[in-house]
Short mmCIF file of C-alpha atoms in Angstrom, two decimals:
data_model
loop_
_atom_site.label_atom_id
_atom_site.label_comp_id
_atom_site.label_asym_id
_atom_site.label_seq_id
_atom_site.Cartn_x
_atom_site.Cartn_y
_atom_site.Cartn_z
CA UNK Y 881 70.49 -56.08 32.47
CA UNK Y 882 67.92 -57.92 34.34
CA UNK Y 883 64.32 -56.82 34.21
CA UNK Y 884 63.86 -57.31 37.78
CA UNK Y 885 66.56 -54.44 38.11
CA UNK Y 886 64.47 -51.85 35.87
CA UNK Y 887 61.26 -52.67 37.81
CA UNK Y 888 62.99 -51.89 41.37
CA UNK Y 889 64.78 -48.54 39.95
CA UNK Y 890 61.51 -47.46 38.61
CA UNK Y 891 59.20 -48.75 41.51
CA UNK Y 892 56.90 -49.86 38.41
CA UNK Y 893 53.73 -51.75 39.13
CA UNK Y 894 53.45 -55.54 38.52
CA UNK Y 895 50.09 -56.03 36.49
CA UNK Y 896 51.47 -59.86 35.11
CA UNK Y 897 54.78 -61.39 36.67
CA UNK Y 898 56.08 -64.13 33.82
CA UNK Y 899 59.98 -64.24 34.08
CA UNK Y 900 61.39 -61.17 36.01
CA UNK Y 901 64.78 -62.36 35.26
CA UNK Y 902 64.47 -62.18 31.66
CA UNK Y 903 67.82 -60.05 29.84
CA UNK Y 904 66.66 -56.27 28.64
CA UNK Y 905 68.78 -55.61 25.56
CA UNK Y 906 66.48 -52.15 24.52
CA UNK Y 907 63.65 -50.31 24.51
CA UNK Y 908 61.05 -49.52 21.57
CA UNK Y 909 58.33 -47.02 22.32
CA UNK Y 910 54.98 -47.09 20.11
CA UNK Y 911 51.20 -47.13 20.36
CA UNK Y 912 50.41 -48.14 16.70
CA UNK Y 913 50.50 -51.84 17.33
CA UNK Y 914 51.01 -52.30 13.20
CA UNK Y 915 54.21 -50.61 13.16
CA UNK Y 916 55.34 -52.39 16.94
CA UNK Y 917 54.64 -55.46 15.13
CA UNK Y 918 57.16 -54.25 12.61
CA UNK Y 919 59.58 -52.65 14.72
CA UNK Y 920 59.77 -54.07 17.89
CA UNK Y 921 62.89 -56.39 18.68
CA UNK Y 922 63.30 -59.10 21.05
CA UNK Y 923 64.47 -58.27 24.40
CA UNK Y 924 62.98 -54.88 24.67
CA UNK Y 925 61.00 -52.98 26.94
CA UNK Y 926 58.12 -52.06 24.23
CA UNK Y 927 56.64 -48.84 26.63
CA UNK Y 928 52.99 -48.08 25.05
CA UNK Y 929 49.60 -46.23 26.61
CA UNK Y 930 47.63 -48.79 24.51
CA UNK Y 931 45.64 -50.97 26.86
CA UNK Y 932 43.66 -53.61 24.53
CA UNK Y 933 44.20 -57.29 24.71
CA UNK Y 934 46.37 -56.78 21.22
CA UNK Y 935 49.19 -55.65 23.16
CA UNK Y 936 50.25 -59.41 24.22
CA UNK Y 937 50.13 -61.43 21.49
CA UNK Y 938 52.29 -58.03 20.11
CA UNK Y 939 54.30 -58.23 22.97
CA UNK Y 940 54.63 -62.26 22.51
CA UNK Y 941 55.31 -61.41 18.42
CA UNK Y 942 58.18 -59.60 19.04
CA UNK Y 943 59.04 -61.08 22.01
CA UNK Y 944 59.53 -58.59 23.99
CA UNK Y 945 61.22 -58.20 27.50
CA UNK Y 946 57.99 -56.49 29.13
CA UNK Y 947 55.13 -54.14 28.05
CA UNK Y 948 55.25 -50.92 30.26
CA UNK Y 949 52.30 -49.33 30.04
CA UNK Y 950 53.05 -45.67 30.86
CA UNK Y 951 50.91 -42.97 31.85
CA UNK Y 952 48.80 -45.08 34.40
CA UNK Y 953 46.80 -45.75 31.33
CA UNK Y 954 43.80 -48.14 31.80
CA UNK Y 955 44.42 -51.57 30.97
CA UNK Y 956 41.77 -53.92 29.68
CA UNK Y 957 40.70 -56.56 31.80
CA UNK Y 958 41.71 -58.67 29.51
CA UNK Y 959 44.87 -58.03 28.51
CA UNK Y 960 45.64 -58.57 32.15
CA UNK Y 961 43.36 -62.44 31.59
CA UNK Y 962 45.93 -62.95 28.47
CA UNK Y 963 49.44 -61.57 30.14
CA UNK Y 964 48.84 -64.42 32.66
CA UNK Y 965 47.70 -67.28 29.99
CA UNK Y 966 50.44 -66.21 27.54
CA UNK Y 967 53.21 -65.96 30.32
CA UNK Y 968 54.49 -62.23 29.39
CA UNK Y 969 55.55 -59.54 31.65
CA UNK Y 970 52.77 -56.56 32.02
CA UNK Y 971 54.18 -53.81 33.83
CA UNK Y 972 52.73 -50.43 34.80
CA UNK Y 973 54.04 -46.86 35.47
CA UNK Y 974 52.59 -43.10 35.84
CA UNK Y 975 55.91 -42.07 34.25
CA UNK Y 976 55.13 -41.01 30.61
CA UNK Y 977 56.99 -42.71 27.77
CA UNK Y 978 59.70 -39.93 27.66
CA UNK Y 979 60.18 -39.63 31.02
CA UNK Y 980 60.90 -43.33 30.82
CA UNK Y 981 63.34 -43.57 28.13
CA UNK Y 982 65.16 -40.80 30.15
CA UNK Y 983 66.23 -43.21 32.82
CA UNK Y 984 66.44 -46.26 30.66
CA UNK Y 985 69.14 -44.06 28.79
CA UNK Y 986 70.94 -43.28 32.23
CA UNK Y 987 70.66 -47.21 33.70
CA UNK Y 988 72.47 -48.04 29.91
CA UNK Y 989 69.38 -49.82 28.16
CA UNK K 731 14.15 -57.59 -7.50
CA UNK K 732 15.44 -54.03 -7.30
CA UNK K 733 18.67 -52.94 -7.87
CA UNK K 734 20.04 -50.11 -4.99
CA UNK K 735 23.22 -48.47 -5.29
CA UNK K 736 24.76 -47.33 -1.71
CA UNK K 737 27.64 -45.04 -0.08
CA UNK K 738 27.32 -45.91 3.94
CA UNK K 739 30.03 -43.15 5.19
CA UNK K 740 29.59 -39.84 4.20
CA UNK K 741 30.16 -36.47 6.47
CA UNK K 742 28.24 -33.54 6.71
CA UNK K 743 28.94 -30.07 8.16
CA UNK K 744 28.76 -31.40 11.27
CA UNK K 745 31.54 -33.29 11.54
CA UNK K 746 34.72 -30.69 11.48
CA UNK K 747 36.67 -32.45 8.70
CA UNK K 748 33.50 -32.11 6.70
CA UNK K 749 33.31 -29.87 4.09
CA UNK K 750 30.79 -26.44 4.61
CA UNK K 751 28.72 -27.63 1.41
CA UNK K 752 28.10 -30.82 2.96
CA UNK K 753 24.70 -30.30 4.13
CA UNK K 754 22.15 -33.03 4.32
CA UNK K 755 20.68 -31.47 1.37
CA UNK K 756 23.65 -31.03 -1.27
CA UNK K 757 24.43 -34.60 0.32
CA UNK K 758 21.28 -35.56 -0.92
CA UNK K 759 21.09 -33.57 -3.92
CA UNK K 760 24.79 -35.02 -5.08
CA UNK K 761 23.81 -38.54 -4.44
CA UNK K 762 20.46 -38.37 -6.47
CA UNK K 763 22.16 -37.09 -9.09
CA UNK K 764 24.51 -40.19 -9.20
CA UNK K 765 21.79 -42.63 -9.18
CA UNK K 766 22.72 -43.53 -5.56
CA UNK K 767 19.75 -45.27 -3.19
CA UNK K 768 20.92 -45.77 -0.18
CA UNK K 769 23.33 -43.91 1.84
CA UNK K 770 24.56 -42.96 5.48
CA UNK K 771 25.28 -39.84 7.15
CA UNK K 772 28.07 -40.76 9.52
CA UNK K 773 29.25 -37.94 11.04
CA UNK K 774 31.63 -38.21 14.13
CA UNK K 775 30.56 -39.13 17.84
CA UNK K 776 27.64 -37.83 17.01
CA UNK K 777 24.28 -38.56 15.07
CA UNK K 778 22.65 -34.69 14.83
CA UNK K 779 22.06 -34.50 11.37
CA UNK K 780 20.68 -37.45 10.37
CA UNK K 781 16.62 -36.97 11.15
CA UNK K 782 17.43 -33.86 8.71
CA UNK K 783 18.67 -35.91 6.24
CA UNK K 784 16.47 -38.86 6.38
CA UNK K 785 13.78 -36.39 6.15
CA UNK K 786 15.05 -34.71 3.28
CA UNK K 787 15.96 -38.18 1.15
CA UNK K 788 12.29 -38.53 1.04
CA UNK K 789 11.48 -36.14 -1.44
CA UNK K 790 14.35 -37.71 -3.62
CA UNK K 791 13.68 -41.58 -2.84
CA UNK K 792 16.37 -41.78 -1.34
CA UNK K 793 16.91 -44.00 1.90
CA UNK K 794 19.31 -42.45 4.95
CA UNK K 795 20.44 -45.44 6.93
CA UNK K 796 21.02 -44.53 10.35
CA UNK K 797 24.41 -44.34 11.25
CA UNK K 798 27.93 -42.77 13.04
CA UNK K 799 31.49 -43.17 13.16
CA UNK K 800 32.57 -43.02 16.77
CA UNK K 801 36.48 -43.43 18.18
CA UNK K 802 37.39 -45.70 20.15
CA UNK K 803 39.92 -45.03 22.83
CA UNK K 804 42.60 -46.85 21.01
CA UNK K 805 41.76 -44.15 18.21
CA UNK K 806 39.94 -46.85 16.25
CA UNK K 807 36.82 -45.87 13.77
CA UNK K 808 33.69 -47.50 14.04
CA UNK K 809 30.75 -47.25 11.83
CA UNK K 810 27.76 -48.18 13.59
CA UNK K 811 24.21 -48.62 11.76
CA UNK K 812 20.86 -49.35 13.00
CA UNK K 813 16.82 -49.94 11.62
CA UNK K 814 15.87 -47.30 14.03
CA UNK K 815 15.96 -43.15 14.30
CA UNK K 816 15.46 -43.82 17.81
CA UNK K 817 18.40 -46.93 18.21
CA UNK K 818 20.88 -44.75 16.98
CA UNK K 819 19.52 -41.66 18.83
CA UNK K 820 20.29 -43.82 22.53
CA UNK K 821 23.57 -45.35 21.41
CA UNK K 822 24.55 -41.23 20.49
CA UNK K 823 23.87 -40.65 23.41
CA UNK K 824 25.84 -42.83 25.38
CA UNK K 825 28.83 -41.84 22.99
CA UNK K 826 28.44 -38.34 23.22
CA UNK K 827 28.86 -38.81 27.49
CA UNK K 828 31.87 -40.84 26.88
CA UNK K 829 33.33 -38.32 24.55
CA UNK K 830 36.40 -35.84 26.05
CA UNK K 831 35.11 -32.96 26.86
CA UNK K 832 36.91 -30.76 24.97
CA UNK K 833 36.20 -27.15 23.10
CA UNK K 834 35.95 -26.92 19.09
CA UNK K 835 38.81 -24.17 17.77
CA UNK K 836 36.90 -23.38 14.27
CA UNK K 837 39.69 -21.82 13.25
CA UNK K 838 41.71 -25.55 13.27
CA UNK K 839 39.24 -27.87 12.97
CA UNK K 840 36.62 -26.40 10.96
CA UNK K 841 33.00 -25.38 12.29
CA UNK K 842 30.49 -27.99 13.40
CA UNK K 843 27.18 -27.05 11.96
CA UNK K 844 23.74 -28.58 12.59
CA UNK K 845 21.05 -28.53 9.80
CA UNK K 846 17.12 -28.44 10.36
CA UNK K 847 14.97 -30.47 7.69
CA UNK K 848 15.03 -27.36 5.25
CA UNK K 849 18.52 -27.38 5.08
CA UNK K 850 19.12 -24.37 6.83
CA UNK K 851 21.73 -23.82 9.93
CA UNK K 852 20.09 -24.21 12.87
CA UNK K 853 22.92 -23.94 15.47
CA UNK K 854 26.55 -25.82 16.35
CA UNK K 855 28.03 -28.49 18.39
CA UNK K 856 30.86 -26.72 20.87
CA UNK K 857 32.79 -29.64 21.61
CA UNK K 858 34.91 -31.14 19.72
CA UNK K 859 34.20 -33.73 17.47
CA UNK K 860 37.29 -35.84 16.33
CA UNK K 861 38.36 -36.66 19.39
CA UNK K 862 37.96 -40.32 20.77
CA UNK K 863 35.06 -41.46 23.64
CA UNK K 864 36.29 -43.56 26.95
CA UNK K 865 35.06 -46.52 25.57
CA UNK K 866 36.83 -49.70 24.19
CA UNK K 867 36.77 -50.66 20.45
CA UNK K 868 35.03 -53.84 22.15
CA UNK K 869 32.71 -51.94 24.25
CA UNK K 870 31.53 -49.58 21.43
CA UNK K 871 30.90 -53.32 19.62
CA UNK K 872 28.96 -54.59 22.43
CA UNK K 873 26.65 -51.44 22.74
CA UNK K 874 26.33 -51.31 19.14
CA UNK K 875 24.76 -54.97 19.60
CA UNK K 876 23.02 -53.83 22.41
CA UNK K 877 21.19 -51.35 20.29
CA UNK K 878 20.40 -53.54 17.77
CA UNK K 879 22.89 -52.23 15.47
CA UNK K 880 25.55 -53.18 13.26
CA UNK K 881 29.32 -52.51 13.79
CA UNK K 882 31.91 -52.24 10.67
CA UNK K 883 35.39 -50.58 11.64
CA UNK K 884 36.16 -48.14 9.43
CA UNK K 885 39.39 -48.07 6.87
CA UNK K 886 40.40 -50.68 8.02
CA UNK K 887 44.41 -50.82 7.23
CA UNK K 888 44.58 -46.79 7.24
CA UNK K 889 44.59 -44.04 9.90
CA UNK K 890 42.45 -44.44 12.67
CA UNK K 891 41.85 -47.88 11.61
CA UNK K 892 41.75 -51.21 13.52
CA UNK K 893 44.46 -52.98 11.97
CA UNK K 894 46.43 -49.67 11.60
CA UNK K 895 46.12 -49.42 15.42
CA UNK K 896 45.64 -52.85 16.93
CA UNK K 897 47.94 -54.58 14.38
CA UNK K 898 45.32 -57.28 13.40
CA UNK K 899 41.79 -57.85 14.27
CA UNK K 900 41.23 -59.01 17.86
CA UNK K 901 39.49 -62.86 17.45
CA UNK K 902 36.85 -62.24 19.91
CA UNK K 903 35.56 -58.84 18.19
CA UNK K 904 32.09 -59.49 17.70
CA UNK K 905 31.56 -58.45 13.85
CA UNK K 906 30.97 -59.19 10.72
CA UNK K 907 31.88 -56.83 8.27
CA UNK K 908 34.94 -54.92 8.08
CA UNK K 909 35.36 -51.66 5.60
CA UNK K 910 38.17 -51.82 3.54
CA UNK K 911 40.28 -49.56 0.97
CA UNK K 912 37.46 -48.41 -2.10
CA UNK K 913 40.81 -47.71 -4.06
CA UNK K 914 41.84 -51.85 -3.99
CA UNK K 915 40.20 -54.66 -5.61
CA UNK K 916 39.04 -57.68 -3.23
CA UNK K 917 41.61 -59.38 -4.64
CA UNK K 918 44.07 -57.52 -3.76
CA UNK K 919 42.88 -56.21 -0.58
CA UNK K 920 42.81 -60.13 0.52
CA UNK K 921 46.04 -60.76 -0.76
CA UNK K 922 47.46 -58.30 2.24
CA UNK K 923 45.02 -59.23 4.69
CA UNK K 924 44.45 -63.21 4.25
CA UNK K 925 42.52 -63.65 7.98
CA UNK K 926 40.03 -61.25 6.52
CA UNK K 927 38.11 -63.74 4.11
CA UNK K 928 36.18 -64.88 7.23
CA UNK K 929 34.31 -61.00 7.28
CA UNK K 930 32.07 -59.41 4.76
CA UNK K 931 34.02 -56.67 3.25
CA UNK K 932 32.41 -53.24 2.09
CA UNK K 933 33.62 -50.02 0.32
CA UNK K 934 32.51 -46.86 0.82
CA UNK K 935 33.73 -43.35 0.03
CA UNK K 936 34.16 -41.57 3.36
CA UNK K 937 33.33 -38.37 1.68
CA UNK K 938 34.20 -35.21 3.41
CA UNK K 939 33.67 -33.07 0.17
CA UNK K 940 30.56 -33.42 -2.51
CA UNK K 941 32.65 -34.27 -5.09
CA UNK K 942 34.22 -37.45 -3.37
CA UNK K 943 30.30 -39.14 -2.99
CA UNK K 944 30.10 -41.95 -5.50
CA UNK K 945 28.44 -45.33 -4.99
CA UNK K 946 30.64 -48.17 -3.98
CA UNK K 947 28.54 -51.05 -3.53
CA UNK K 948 25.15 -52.18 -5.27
CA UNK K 949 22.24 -54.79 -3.65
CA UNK K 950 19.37 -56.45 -5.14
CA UNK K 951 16.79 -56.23 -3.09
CA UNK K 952 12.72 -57.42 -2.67
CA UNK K 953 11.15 -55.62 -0.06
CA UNK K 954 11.95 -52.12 1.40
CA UNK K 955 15.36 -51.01 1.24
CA UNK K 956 15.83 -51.25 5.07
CA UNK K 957 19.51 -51.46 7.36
CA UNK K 958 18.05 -54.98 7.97
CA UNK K 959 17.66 -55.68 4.29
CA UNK K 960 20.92 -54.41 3.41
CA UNK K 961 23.37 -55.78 5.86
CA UNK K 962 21.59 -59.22 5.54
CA UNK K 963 22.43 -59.19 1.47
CA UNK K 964 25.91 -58.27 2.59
CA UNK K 965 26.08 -60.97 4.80
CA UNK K 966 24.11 -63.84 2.11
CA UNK K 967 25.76 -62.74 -0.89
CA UNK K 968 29.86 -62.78 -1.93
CA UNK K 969 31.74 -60.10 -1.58
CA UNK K 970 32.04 -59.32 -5.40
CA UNK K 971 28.23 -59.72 -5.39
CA UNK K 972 27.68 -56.26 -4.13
CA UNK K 973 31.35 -54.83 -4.40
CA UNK K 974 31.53 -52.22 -7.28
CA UNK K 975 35.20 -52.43 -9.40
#
């Protein structure tokens, strides 16, 4: 599934456009950027409430489809500086993280 | 040359997690009878108890660096210390407006006691401590700065911690010394964590009980034993220097 799909569905908020077309193949939820590091797989929606400038080059580690921050949680002016330089996909949503997973489960992420 | 032994995070009453015997003055009391110099009453978000204790390490020689662990809003520990009462006093306050304003429950989180300079229980601090403040883990470094003081995240690779929580240390964090795991040899520690040879590491116990104080790190020092005297032997001396096995 395209990302650009998810982001209409959802009406989430574009904080960093990179590649909108990009493939979704899952979804890995986690605010403890140690274990995301560990965890995360490429292709997936990594939905955190974490808003420090860590979250891209996480986001870039994993390589990730898009970081959806959830909860309107505040993002760092920087992270938003770094999502632009680095070319990754920063997404927002007042959804929480459950909430979220709940229609990524119904859309078949 | 005089040799100083130090333990730079220890908790008293005040902070919840902290143990009802930790008053300034068993703090005190347990650290003189170690042999320890220097130490730091770092309770959480908030700075309370330390006038009592610095006043009280004077009958015992013993120097009270000021000093607090506050949380970030990532959930990430910071130990801030300063040269001044009166610095750490204005960055508390600052903290203690950014902190969520929520109610202590004793019953879960333990009482939050404040201590006058005779030791005695003077009143308590109704909201609740371990909890994290609005700001950044950068913007608690940058007012730390501002206030003259001296930022070291705390446990570094555990709970609560900056690697635990941000993965690795962000490159434009504006410190110098990092605290890492007292149970690990440099060595070892280093071994894990490569990118951290570029800090100044130091160990502490991050007592919450009198039996856990114990000194972790020794100086050599000329003059007064001052924050200024002691972070800049950290920062001119090796690791190993001033590390205790």
């Amino acid at each position: 599934m395209q990302l650009k799909e998810i982001i209409n569905k959802l009406d989430l908020e574009i904080l960093n456009e990179a590649d909108l077309d990009t493939q979704v193949k899952g979804c890995y939820i986690g605010d403890l950027l140690s274990n995301v590091m560990a965890k995360a797989k490429e292709g997936d929606l990594w939905v955190t409430i974490q808003g420090h400038q860590n979250i891209i080059a996480v986001a870039l580690l994993a390589d990730a489809a898009a970081v959806i921050v959830a909860e309107d949680s505040e993002v760092d002016e920087k992270s938003l500086q770094r999502a632009k330089e680095k070319e990754v996909n920063l997404l927002r949503s007042e959804l929480s993280a459950y909430e979220l997973a709940q229609i990524f489960n119904k859309m078949g992420v | 040359m005089q040799r100083y032994l130090l333990d730079l995070h220890i908790h008293s009453v005040l902070s919840p997690c902290g143990d009802i015997l930790m008053t300034p003055g068993n703090i005190i009391k347990e650290a003189a009878r170690q042999g320890i110099d220097i130490i730091s009453i770092t309770d959480h978000n908030v700075t309370g108890n330390v006038k009592s204790a610095i006043e009280l390490g004077k009958a015992k020689n013993i120097t009270v660096i000021p000093g607090i662990e506050v949380q970030s809003r990532e959930d990430i520990h910071l130990l801030s210390y300063f040269n001044k009462l009166n610095d750490l006093k204005k960055y508390g306050k600052i903290i203690y407006e950014g902190l969520n304003k929520i109610k202590n429950d004793e019953d879960k989180f333990g009482p939050q006691i404040l201590v006058d300079e005779n030791d005695e229980f003077i009143g308590k601090e109704d909201r609740l401590l371990i909890n994290s403040t609005d700001y950044s883990i950068n913007e608690l470094v940058s007012l730390t700065h501002q206030h003259n003081g001296i930022p070291v995240p705390s446990h570094a690779e555990r709970s609560f911690g900056i690697i635990k929580n941000l993965g690795f240390i962000p490159e434009d964090l504006n410190i110098s010394f990092v605290e890492m795991n007292f149970n690990e040899t440099i060595e070892e520690y280093l071994k894990k964590f490569s990118y951290l040879k570029k800090f100044k590491l130091l160990k502490n116990s991050d007592s919450h009980y009198l039996e856990q104080i114990s000194p972790k790190m020794a100086v050599y020092l000329k003059g007064k034993p001052t924050t200024e005297a002691v972070f800049s032997y950290f920062k001119h001396n090796k690791n190993k220097e001033f590390l205790l096995k």
